[in-house]
Amino acid sequence: MSVVPSTPRAQHTAPGIAAATLDLSKVYGSGDTRVVALDRVSIDFREGEFTAIMGPSGCGKSTLMHCAAGLDSPSSGSVRVGTTELSTLGDRQLTRLRRDRIGFIFQAFNLLPTLTALENITLPLTIAGRRPDQRWLDRVVAMVGLSERLGHRPAQLSGGQQQRVAVARALAAQPAIIFGDEPTGNLDSRAGAEVLGFLRDSVRELGQTVVMVTHDPVAAGYADRVVFLSDGRLVDEMTAPTPDRVLDLMKSLDSRSHTC
Ligand SMILES: Nc1ncnc2c1ncn2[C@@H]1O[C@H](COP(=O)(O)OP(=O)(O)OP(=O)(O)O)[C@@H](O)[C@H]1O
Ligand SMILES: [Mg+2]
């Protein structure tokens, strides 16, 4: 008797799409506490593209990112990473997909204090039992300017350097897509600009796909496109953004008035 292995059902995804949502809705709570955090959001994240997600506080940016990254489950609609429809995965398969295919950068750097910079960078690979690709690792470490700091522990590094470790950690496993939730939110403008520069370089030089939530029009100016959320819906999109154009659009969206 032949045994057919149970592999995730591959579905159609357009070539060149790193991740996508289709009619994605997320509802929290019920009755009086019911909140529609996402309302039928359909968006493609193209390979090798840097997307910024903007919108007022509470409009669903983090929820969109968490659902797209498989950290939270949709109430309805679908999420695909590459050709994999996340709803077809069991918990262990989902954990593996997040580990192998997705990189994360958070506002709080989330480094382990007892590990050196290098150990933090390679931790996801260590956990996965994968050997780092040394050439790739060297390239990533050089790109974020950490070659001289690899033996330092997080407490011995500045905030900007710690976030660069987090960027290198996200890149180390060569994920299909990197999600950053306000990755420069805790940095001063200079350290923030460095981290944003590295994210942009990872897209331009390494072909990485990056999705970043930000409140900052200057940060959004580093992206290839900006999508705007309001009340859990996608309301606008801009390609080749500049901080001034982003600011103008934010003002015009504000004046169309919405509460989240
Ligand atoms: N676990 C949860 N339980 C209940 N409601 C939630 C939960 N997480 C988020 N929400 C609600 O969903 C909505 C969207 O939240 P989300 O965190 O996605 O907003 P955001 O755009 O990231 O905001 P911010 O810019 O302040 O980070 C908000 O109204 C929030 O209160
Ligand atoms: Mg948020």
PDB file of C-alpha atoms and ligand atoms in Angstrom:
ATOM      1  CA  MET A   1       0.000   0.000   0.000  1.00  0.00           C
ATOM      2  CA  SER A   2       1.412   3.350  -0.867  1.00  0.00           C
ATOM      3  CA  VAL A   3       1.199   6.087   1.688  1.00  0.00           C
ATOM      4  CA  VAL A   4       0.583   9.574   0.440  1.00  0.00           C
ATOM      5  CA  PRO A   5       2.300  12.074   2.719  1.00  0.00           C
ATOM      6  CA  SER A   6       0.019  14.789   3.992  1.00  0.00           C
ATOM      7  CA  THR A   7       1.583  17.916   2.619  1.00  0.00           C
ATOM      8  CA  PRO A   8      -0.006  21.343   2.788  1.00  0.00           C
ATOM      9  CA  ARG A   9      -2.341  21.971  -0.098  1.00  0.00           C
ATOM     10  CA  ALA A  10      -0.614  24.225  -2.559  1.00  0.00           C
ATOM     11  CA  GLN A  11      -2.906  26.764  -4.107  1.00  0.00           C
ATOM     12  CA  HIS A  12      -2.570  29.110  -6.966  1.00  0.00           C
ATOM     13  CA  THR A  13      -0.438  32.132  -6.221  1.00  0.00           C
ATOM     14  CA  ALA A  14       0.704  34.504  -8.899  1.00  0.00           C
ATOM     15  CA  PRO A  15       4.427  34.181  -9.551  1.00  0.00           C
ATOM     16  CA  GLY A  16       6.469  36.794  -7.768  1.00  0.00           C
ATOM     17  CA  ILE A  17       4.087  37.140  -4.814  1.00  0.00           C
ATOM     18  CA  ALA A  18       5.832  36.480  -1.489  1.00  0.00           C
ATOM     19  CA  ALA A  19       2.638  36.651   0.577  1.00  0.00           C
ATOM     20  CA  ALA A  20      -0.961  37.656   0.031  1.00  0.00           C
ATOM     21  CA  THR A  21      -4.246  38.112   1.843  1.00  0.00           C
ATOM     22  CA  LEU A  22      -7.634  37.676   0.218  1.00  0.00           C
ATOM     23  CA  ASP A  23     -10.766  39.116   1.844  1.00  0.00           C
ATOM     24  CA  LEU A  24      -9.028  38.864   5.187  1.00  0.00           C
ATOM     25  CA  SER A  25     -11.237  39.802   8.127  1.00  0.00           C
ATOM     26  CA  LYS A  26     -10.428  39.671  11.802  1.00  0.00           C
ATOM     27  CA  VAL A  27     -13.016  40.183  14.517  1.00  0.00           C
ATOM     28  CA  TYR A  28     -12.074  40.307  18.184  1.00  0.00           C
ATOM     29  CA  GLY A  29     -14.566  39.736  20.990  1.00  0.00           C
ATOM     30  CA  SER A  30     -18.348  39.593  20.708  1.00  0.00           C
ATOM     31  CA  GLY A  31     -21.406  41.582  21.703  1.00  0.00           C
ATOM     32  CA  ASP A  32     -20.502  44.941  23.255  1.00  0.00           C
ATOM     33  CA  THR A  33     -16.769  44.266  23.000  1.00  0.00           C
ATOM     34  CA  ARG A  34     -16.872  43.218  19.340  1.00  0.00           C
ATOM     35  CA  VAL A  35     -14.156  44.904  17.285  1.00  0.00           C
ATOM     36  CA  VAL A  36     -13.734  44.471  13.539  1.00  0.00           C
ATOM     37  CA  ALA A  37      -9.974  44.924  13.348  1.00  0.00           C
ATOM     38  CA  LEU A  38      -9.725  43.962   9.656  1.00  0.00           C
ATOM     39  CA  ASP A  39     -12.533  44.191   7.136  1.00  0.00           C
ATOM     40  CA  ARG A  40     -11.994  42.168   3.930  1.00  0.00           C
ATOM     41  CA  VAL A  41      -8.427  43.203   3.261  1.00  0.00           C
ATOM     42  CA  SER A  42      -6.894  41.888   0.030  1.00  0.00           C
ATOM     43  CA  ILE A  43      -3.259  42.706  -0.550  1.00  0.00           C
ATOM     44  CA  ASP A  44      -0.274  41.217  -2.348  1.00  0.00           C
ATOM     45  CA  PHE A  45       3.279  41.584  -1.119  1.00  0.00           C
ATOM     46  CA  ARG A  46       5.473  41.194  -4.183  1.00  0.00           C
ATOM     47  CA  GLU A  47       8.874  39.542  -4.024  1.00  0.00           C
ATOM     48  CA  GLY A  48      11.747  41.954  -3.650  1.00  0.00           C
ATOM     49  CA  GLU A  49       9.453  44.827  -2.727  1.00  0.00           C
ATOM     50  CA  PHE A  50       9.525  47.027   0.382  1.00  0.00           C
ATOM     51  CA  THR A  51       5.993  47.858   1.563  1.00  0.00           C
ATOM     52  CA  ALA A  52       5.127  50.259   4.363  1.00  0.00           C
ATOM     53  CA  ILE A  53       1.761  50.004   6.126  1.00  0.00           C
ATOM     54  CA  MET A  54       0.408  53.221   7.608  1.00  0.00           C
ATOM     55  CA  GLY A  55      -2.764  54.397   9.285  1.00  0.00           C
ATOM     56  CA  PRO A  56      -4.090  55.813  12.547  1.00  0.00           C
ATOM     57  CA  SER A  57      -3.618  53.984  15.825  1.00  0.00           C
ATOM     58  CA  GLY A  58      -6.044  51.098  16.233  1.00  0.00           C
ATOM     59  CA  CYS A  59      -6.801  50.752  12.528  1.00  0.00           C
ATOM     60  CA  GLY A  60      -5.517  47.206  12.239  1.00  0.00           C
ATOM     61  CA  LYS A  61      -1.904  47.510  11.088  1.00  0.00           C
ATOM     62  CA  SER A  62      -0.469  45.096  13.636  1.00  0.00           C
ATOM     63  CA  THR A  63      -3.412  42.753  13.192  1.00  0.00           C
ATOM     64  CA  LEU A  64      -2.821  42.658   9.424  1.00  0.00           C
ATOM     65  CA  MET A  65       0.841  41.922   9.961  1.00  0.00           C
ATOM     66  CA  HIS A  66       0.167  39.261  12.591  1.00  0.00           C
ATOM     67  CA  CYS A  67      -2.390  37.498  10.404  1.00  0.00           C
ATOM     68  CA  ALA A  68      -0.160  37.703   7.313  1.00  0.00           C
ATOM     69  CA  ALA A  69       2.710  36.232   9.340  1.00  0.00           C
ATOM     70  CA  GLY A  70       0.669  33.378  10.803  1.00  0.00           C
ATOM     71  CA  LEU A  71       0.925  34.755  14.349  1.00  0.00           C
ATOM     72  CA  ASP A  72      -2.824  35.299  14.532  1.00  0.00           C
ATOM     73  CA  SER A  73      -5.619  33.476  12.725  1.00  0.00           C
ATOM     74  CA  PRO A  74      -8.165  35.172  10.431  1.00  0.00           C
ATOM     75  CA  SER A  75     -11.869  35.183  11.273  1.00  0.00           C
ATOM     76  CA  SER A  76     -12.489  34.763   7.543  1.00  0.00           C
ATOM     77  CA  GLY A  77     -10.646  35.066   4.282  1.00  0.00           C
ATOM     78  CA  SER A  78      -7.286  33.634   3.427  1.00  0.00           C
ATOM     79  CA  VAL A  79      -3.585  34.225   3.870  1.00  0.00           C
ATOM     80  CA  ARG A  80      -0.909  32.700   1.687  1.00  0.00           C
ATOM     81  CA  VAL A  81       2.836  32.707   2.120  1.00  0.00           C
ATOM     82  CA  GLY A  82       4.263  31.756  -1.257  1.00  0.00           C
ATOM     83  CA  THR A  83       1.893  29.052  -2.459  1.00  0.00           C
ATOM     84  CA  THR A  84       0.968  27.861   1.018  1.00  0.00           C
ATOM     85  CA  GLU A  85      -2.513  28.637   2.288  1.00  0.00           C
ATOM     86  CA  LEU A  86      -1.987  29.061   6.039  1.00  0.00           C
ATOM     87  CA  SER A  87      -5.406  27.705   7.030  1.00  0.00           C
ATOM     88  CA  THR A  88      -4.401  24.295   5.676  1.00  0.00           C
ATOM     89  CA  LEU A  89      -1.549  24.029   8.158  1.00  0.00           C
ATOM     90  CA  GLY A  90      -1.633  22.426  11.574  1.00  0.00           C
ATOM     91  CA  ASP A  91       0.043  24.106  14.539  1.00  0.00           C
ATOM     92  CA  ARG A  92       3.381  22.399  14.045  1.00  0.00           C
ATOM     93  CA  GLN A  93       3.457  23.089  10.317  1.00  0.00           C
ATOM     94  CA  LEU A  94       2.582  26.705  10.990  1.00  0.00           C
ATOM     95  CA  THR A  95       5.368  27.000  13.564  1.00  0.00           C
ATOM     96  CA  ARG A  96       7.793  25.523  11.046  1.00  0.00           C
ATOM     97  CA  LEU A  97       6.637  27.873   8.303  1.00  0.00           C
ATOM     98  CA  ARG A  98       7.102  30.889  10.575  1.00  0.00           C
ATOM     99  CA  ARG A  99      10.526  29.666  11.568  1.00  0.00           C
ATOM    100  CA  ASP A 100      11.757  28.830   8.085  1.00  0.00           C
ATOM    101  CA  ARG A 101      10.015  31.340   5.832  1.00  0.00           C
ATOM    102  CA  ILE A 102       9.314  34.449   7.876  1.00  0.00           C
ATOM    103  CA  GLY A 103      11.562  36.952   9.636  1.00  0.00           C
ATOM    104  CA  PHE A 104      10.354  39.331  12.331  1.00  0.00           C
ATOM    105  CA  ILE A 105      11.590  42.663  13.616  1.00  0.00           C
ATOM    106  CA  PHE A 106       9.709  44.196  16.516  1.00  0.00           C
ATOM    107  CA  GLN A 107       9.723  47.621  18.108  1.00  0.00           C
ATOM    108  CA  ALA A 108      11.280  46.101  21.229  1.00  0.00           C
ATOM    109  CA  PHE A 109      14.373  44.428  19.911  1.00  0.00           C
ATOM    110  CA  ASN A 110      13.559  41.056  21.533  1.00  0.00           C
ATOM    111  CA  LEU A 111      17.160  39.883  21.794  1.00  0.00           C
ATOM    112  CA  LEU A 112      18.203  37.306  24.374  1.00  0.00           C
ATOM    113  CA  PRO A 113      20.372  39.149  26.940  1.00  0.00           C
ATOM    114  CA  THR A 114      22.659  36.232  27.749  1.00  0.00           C
ATOM    115  CA  LEU A 115      23.624  35.573  24.128  1.00  0.00           C
ATOM    116  CA  THR A 116      26.192  37.454  22.071  1.00  0.00           C
ATOM    117  CA  ALA A 117      25.186  39.404  18.968  1.00  0.00           C
ATOM    118  CA  LEU A 118      26.307  36.521  16.752  1.00  0.00           C
ATOM    119  CA  GLU A 119      24.448  33.942  18.847  1.00  0.00           C
ATOM    120  CA  ASN A 120      21.303  36.077  18.689  1.00  0.00           C
ATOM    121  CA  ILE A 121      21.623  36.400  14.913  1.00  0.00           C
ATOM    122  CA  THR A 122      21.973  32.658  14.390  1.00  0.00           C
ATOM    123  CA  LEU A 123      19.480  31.608  17.092  1.00  0.00           C
ATOM    124  CA  PRO A 124      16.557  30.915  14.716  1.00  0.00           C
ATOM    125  CA  LEU A 125      18.866  28.722  12.618  1.00  0.00           C
ATOM    126  CA  THR A 126      20.193  26.968  15.717  1.00  0.00           C
ATOM    127  CA  ILE A 127      16.649  26.245  16.886  1.00  0.00           C
ATOM    128  CA  ALA A 128      15.790  24.927  13.422  1.00  0.00           C
ATOM    129  CA  GLY A 129      18.884  22.700  13.464  1.00  0.00           C
ATOM    130  CA  ARG A 130      20.128  24.430  10.326  1.00  0.00           C
ATOM    131  CA  ARG A 131      23.737  25.324   9.688  1.00  0.00           C
ATOM    132  CA  PRO A 132      24.152  28.975   8.807  1.00  0.00           C
ATOM    133  CA  ASP A 133      25.235  29.681   5.244  1.00  0.00           C
ATOM    134  CA  GLN A 134      28.504  31.324   6.241  1.00  0.00           C
ATOM    135  CA  ARG A 135      28.869  33.452   3.123  1.00  0.00           C
ATOM    136  CA  TRP A 136      25.344  34.768   3.452  1.00  0.00           C
ATOM    137  CA  LEU A 137      25.863  35.420   7.152  1.00  0.00           C
ATOM    138  CA  ASP A 138      29.098  37.319   6.495  1.00  0.00           C
ATOM    139  CA  ARG A 139      27.318  39.427   3.912  1.00  0.00           C
ATOM    140  CA  VAL A 140      24.403  40.211   6.211  1.00  0.00           C
ATOM    141  CA  VAL A 141      26.665  41.030   9.173  1.00  0.00           C
ATOM    142  CA  ALA A 142      28.841  43.267   6.998  1.00  0.00           C
ATOM    143  CA  MET A 143      25.784  44.986   5.535  1.00  0.00           C
ATOM    144  CA  VAL A 144      24.460  45.967   8.961  1.00  0.00           C
ATOM    145  CA  GLY A 145      27.954  46.970  10.108  1.00  0.00           C
ATOM    146  CA  LEU A 146      28.224  44.554  13.013  1.00  0.00           C
ATOM    147  CA  SER A 147      31.442  42.733  12.151  1.00  0.00           C
ATOM    148  CA  GLU A 148      33.275  44.337  15.090  1.00  0.00           C
ATOM    149  CA  ARG A 149      30.475  43.732  17.577  1.00  0.00           C
ATOM    150  CA  LEU A 150      29.646  40.069  17.178  1.00  0.00           C
ATOM    151  CA  GLY A 151      30.951  39.082  20.618  1.00  0.00           C
ATOM    152  CA  HIS A 152      29.010  41.785  22.444  1.00  0.00           C
ATOM    153  CA  ARG A 153      25.896  41.062  24.465  1.00  0.00           C
ATOM    154  CA  PRO A 154      22.790  43.232  23.903  1.00  0.00           C
ATOM    155  CA  ALA A 155      23.435  45.307  27.071  1.00  0.00           C
ATOM    156  CA  GLN A 156      26.815  46.285  25.591  1.00  0.00           C
ATOM    157  CA  LEU A 157      25.205  47.594  22.401  1.00  0.00           C
ATOM    158  CA  SER A 158      23.310  50.823  21.670  1.00  0.00           C
ATOM    159  CA  GLY A 159      19.627  50.637  20.792  1.00  0.00           C
ATOM    160  CA  GLY A 160      20.440  51.150  17.129  1.00  0.00           C
ATOM    161  CA  GLN A 161      23.050  48.398  17.202  1.00  0.00           C
ATOM    162  CA  GLN A 162      20.612  46.063  18.953  1.00  0.00           C
ATOM    163  CA  GLN A 163      18.034  46.680  16.261  1.00  0.00           C
ATOM    164  CA  ARG A 164      20.687  45.990  13.623  1.00  0.00           C
ATOM    165  CA  VAL A 165      21.250  42.625  15.329  1.00  0.00           C
ATOM    166  CA  ALA A 166      17.508  42.040  15.047  1.00  0.00           C
ATOM    167  CA  VAL A 167      17.621  42.961  11.333  1.00  0.00           C
ATOM    168  CA  ALA A 168      20.524  40.539  10.785  1.00  0.00           C
ATOM    169  CA  ARG A 169      18.651  37.843  12.748  1.00  0.00           C
ATOM    170  CA  ALA A 170      15.596  38.327  10.529  1.00  0.00           C
ATOM    171  CA  LEU A 171      17.749  38.103   7.377  1.00  0.00           C
ATOM    172  CA  ALA A 172      19.964  35.201   8.496  1.00  0.00           C
ATOM    173  CA  ALA A 173      17.565  32.430   7.545  1.00  0.00           C
ATOM    174  CA  GLN A 174      16.885  33.993   4.100  1.00  0.00           C
ATOM    175  CA  PRO A 175      13.140  34.124   4.770  1.00  0.00           C
ATOM    176  CA  ALA A 176      10.555  34.571   2.037  1.00  0.00           C
ATOM    177  CA  ILE A 177       9.374  37.721   3.770  1.00  0.00           C
ATOM    178  CA  ILE A 178      10.316  39.941   6.699  1.00  0.00           C
ATOM    179  CA  PHE A 179       7.676  41.699   8.786  1.00  0.00           C
ATOM    180  CA  GLY A 180       8.611  44.666  10.959  1.00  0.00           C
ATOM    181  CA  ASP A 181       6.123  46.270  13.363  1.00  0.00           C
ATOM    182  CA  GLU A 182       7.396  49.813  13.910  1.00  0.00           C
ATOM    183  CA  PRO A 183      11.011  48.587  13.844  1.00  0.00           C
ATOM    184  CA  THR A 184      12.340  52.119  14.298  1.00  0.00           C
ATOM    185  CA  GLY A 185       9.751  53.149  16.891  1.00  0.00           C
ATOM    186  CA  ASN A 186      12.271  52.991  19.755  1.00  0.00           C
ATOM    187  CA  LEU A 187      15.195  54.570  17.928  1.00  0.00           C
ATOM    188  CA  ASP A 188      16.308  58.151  17.536  1.00  0.00           C
ATOM    189  CA  SER A 189      16.148  59.514  14.008  1.00  0.00           C
ATOM    190  CA  ARG A 190      19.770  58.757  13.164  1.00  0.00           C
ATOM    191  CA  ALA A 191      19.740  55.152  14.410  1.00  0.00           C
ATOM    192  CA  GLY A 192      16.327  54.761  12.782  1.00  0.00           C
ATOM    193  CA  ALA A 193      17.683  56.001   9.473  1.00  0.00           C
ATOM    194  CA  GLU A 194      20.486  53.430   9.640  1.00  0.00           C
ATOM    195  CA  VAL A 195      18.103  50.559  10.281  1.00  0.00           C
ATOM    196  CA  LEU A 196      15.796  51.744   7.492  1.00  0.00           C
ATOM    197  CA  GLY A 197      18.786  52.002   5.176  1.00  0.00           C
ATOM    198  CA  PHE A 198      19.698  48.391   5.941  1.00  0.00           C
ATOM    199  CA  LEU A 199      16.157  47.231   5.310  1.00  0.00           C
ATOM    200  CA  ARG A 200      16.139  49.065   1.989  1.00  0.00           C
ATOM    201  CA  ASP A 201      19.568  47.600   1.121  1.00  0.00           C
ATOM    202  CA  SER A 202      18.319  44.112   1.952  1.00  0.00           C
ATOM    203  CA  VAL A 203      15.570  44.633  -0.627  1.00  0.00           C
ATOM    204  CA  ARG A 204      17.788  46.232  -3.297  1.00  0.00           C
ATOM    205  CA  GLU A 205      20.920  44.119  -2.852  1.00  0.00           C
ATOM    206  CA  LEU A 206      19.623  40.823  -1.508  1.00  0.00           C
ATOM    207  CA  GLY A 207      16.186  40.754  -3.132  1.00  0.00           C
ATOM    208  CA  GLN A 208      14.517  40.469   0.262  1.00  0.00           C
ATOM    209  CA  THR A 209      10.772  41.141   0.624  1.00  0.00           C
ATOM    210  CA  VAL A 210       9.997  43.491   3.514  1.00  0.00           C
ATOM    211  CA  VAL A 211       6.723  44.687   5.027  1.00  0.00           C
ATOM    212  CA  MET A 212       6.939  47.368   7.690  1.00  0.00           C
ATOM    213  CA  VAL A 213       4.363  49.120   9.832  1.00  0.00           C
ATOM    214  CA  THR A 214       5.255  52.716  10.577  1.00  0.00           C
ATOM    215  CA  HIS A 215       3.706  55.992  11.733  1.00  0.00           C
ATOM    216  CA  ASP A 216       6.569  58.003  10.325  1.00  0.00           C
ATOM    217  CA  PRO A 217       6.330  59.511   6.792  1.00  0.00           C
ATOM    218  CA  VAL A 218      10.125  59.682   6.643  1.00  0.00           C
ATOM    219  CA  ALA A 219      10.386  55.956   7.365  1.00  0.00           C
ATOM    220  CA  ALA A 220       7.677  55.261   4.787  1.00  0.00           C
ATOM    221  CA  GLY A 221       9.795  57.184   2.262  1.00  0.00           C
ATOM    222  CA  TYR A 222      12.299  54.305   2.299  1.00  0.00           C
ATOM    223  CA  ALA A 223       9.670  51.900   0.974  1.00  0.00           C
ATOM    224  CA  ASP A 224       8.736  51.123  -2.638  1.00  0.00           C
ATOM    225  CA  ARG A 225       5.066  51.574  -1.841  1.00  0.00           C
ATOM    226  CA  VAL A 226       2.879  52.604   1.050  1.00  0.00           C
ATOM    227  CA  VAL A 227      -0.561  51.196   1.781  1.00  0.00           C
ATOM    228  CA  PHE A 228      -2.956  53.067   4.034  1.00  0.00           C
ATOM    229  CA  LEU A 229      -5.377  51.411   6.434  1.00  0.00           C
ATOM    230  CA  SER A 230      -8.354  53.075   8.038  1.00  0.00           C
ATOM    231  CA  ASP A 231     -10.938  51.350  10.217  1.00  0.00           C
ATOM    232  CA  GLY A 232      -9.611  47.957   9.223  1.00  0.00           C
ATOM    233  CA  ARG A 233      -9.867  48.672   5.491  1.00  0.00           C
ATOM    234  CA  LEU A 234      -7.327  49.425   2.825  1.00  0.00           C
ATOM    235  CA  VAL A 235      -8.147  52.936   1.711  1.00  0.00           C
ATOM    236  CA  ASP A 236      -5.237  54.070  -0.409  1.00  0.00           C
ATOM    237  CA  GLU A 237      -1.882  53.135  -1.871  1.00  0.00           C
ATOM    238  CA  MET A 238       1.131  55.078  -3.136  1.00  0.00           C
ATOM    239  CA  THR A 239       4.145  53.915  -5.089  1.00  0.00           C
ATOM    240  CA  ALA A 240       7.583  55.545  -4.991  1.00  0.00           C
ATOM    241  CA  PRO A 241       6.602  57.515  -1.881  1.00  0.00           C
ATOM    242  CA  THR A 242       8.385  60.585  -0.600  1.00  0.00           C
ATOM    243  CA  PRO A 243       7.872  61.851   2.968  1.00  0.00           C
ATOM    244  CA  ASP A 244       6.116  64.987   1.667  1.00  0.00           C
ATOM    245  CA  ARG A 245       3.689  63.072  -0.526  1.00  0.00           C
ATOM    246  CA  VAL A 246       2.996  60.615   2.303  1.00  0.00           C
ATOM    247  CA  LEU A 247       2.311  63.480   4.689  1.00  0.00           C
ATOM    248  CA  ASP A 248      -0.049  65.125   2.195  1.00  0.00           C
ATOM    249  CA  LEU A 249      -1.984  61.913   1.714  1.00  0.00           C
ATOM    250  CA  MET A 250      -2.168  61.332   5.490  1.00  0.00           C
ATOM    251  CA  LYS A 251      -3.638  64.836   5.881  1.00  0.00           C
ATOM    252  CA  SER A 252      -6.194  64.290   3.158  1.00  0.00           C
ATOM    253  CA  LEU A 253      -7.187  60.918   4.648  1.00  0.00           C
ATOM    254  CA  ASP A 254      -7.487  62.594   8.058  1.00  0.00           C
ATOM    255  CA  SER A 255      -9.753  65.260   6.675  1.00  0.00           C
ATOM    256  CA  ARG A 256     -11.987  62.582   5.199  1.00  0.00           C
ATOM    257  CA  SER A 257     -12.400  61.792   8.889  1.00  0.00           C
ATOM    258  CA  HIS A 258     -12.435  58.419  10.498  1.00  0.00           C
ATOM    259  CA  THR A 259     -12.259  57.106  14.002  1.00  0.00           C
ATOM    260  CA  CYS A 260     -10.635  53.839  14.932  1.00  0.00           C
TER     261      CYS A 260
HETATM  262  N1  LIG B   1      -6.255  40.654  21.187  1.00  0.00           N
HETATM  263  C1  LIG B   1      -7.174  41.603  20.979  1.00  0.00           C
HETATM  264  N2  LIG B   1      -8.377  41.534  21.578  1.00  0.00           N
HETATM  265  C2  LIG B   1      -9.326  42.475  21.355  1.00  0.00           C
HETATM  266  N3  LIG B   1      -9.160  43.530  20.519  1.00  0.00           N
HETATM  267  C3  LIG B   1      -7.979  43.638  19.899  1.00  0.00           C
HETATM  268  C4  LIG B   1      -6.919  42.698  20.100  1.00  0.00           C
HETATM  269  N4  LIG B   1      -5.861  43.088  19.345  1.00  0.00           N
HETATM  270  C5  LIG B   1      -6.242  44.211  18.721  1.00  0.00           C
HETATM  271  N5  LIG B   1      -7.500  44.546  19.045  1.00  0.00           N
HETATM  272  C6  LIG B   1      -8.264  45.698  18.529  1.00  0.00           C
HETATM  273  O1  LIG B   1      -8.217  45.659  17.115  1.00  0.00           O
HETATM  274  C7  LIG B   1      -8.045  46.955  16.569  1.00  0.00           C
HETATM  275  C8  LIG B   1      -6.793  46.991  15.712  1.00  0.00           C
HETATM  276  O2  LIG B   1      -5.653  46.848  16.557  1.00  0.00           O
HETATM  277  P1  LIG B   1      -4.155  46.875  15.995  1.00  0.00           P
HETATM  278  O3  LIG B   1      -3.264  46.531  17.129  1.00  0.00           O
HETATM  279  O4  LIG B   1      -4.080  46.040  14.789  1.00  0.00           O
HETATM  280  O5  LIG B   1      -4.005  48.418  15.596  1.00  0.00           O
HETATM  281  P2  LIG B   1      -2.741  49.199  15.042  1.00  0.00           P
HETATM  282  O6  LIG B   1      -3.158  49.844  13.763  1.00  0.00           O
HETATM  283  O7  LIG B   1      -1.556  48.310  15.016  1.00  0.00           O
HETATM  284  O8  LIG B   1      -2.569  50.345  16.141  1.00  0.00           O
HETATM  285  P3  LIG B   1      -1.219  51.039  16.702  1.00  0.00           P
HETATM  286  O9  LIG B   1      -0.800  52.017  15.652  1.00  0.00           O
HETATM  287  O10 LIG B   1      -1.705  51.756  17.947  1.00  0.00           O
HETATM  288  O11 LIG B   1      -0.205  49.982  16.996  1.00  0.00           O
HETATM  289  C9  LIG B   1      -8.017  47.915  17.762  1.00  0.00           C
HETATM  290  O12 LIG B   1      -9.283  48.466  17.940  1.00  0.00           O
HETATM  291  C10 LIG B   1      -7.642  47.022  18.919  1.00  0.00           C
HETATM  292  O13 LIG B   1      -8.156  47.529  20.123  1.00  0.00           O
HETATM  293 MG    MG B   2       0.249  48.282  16.112  1.00  0.00          MG
END
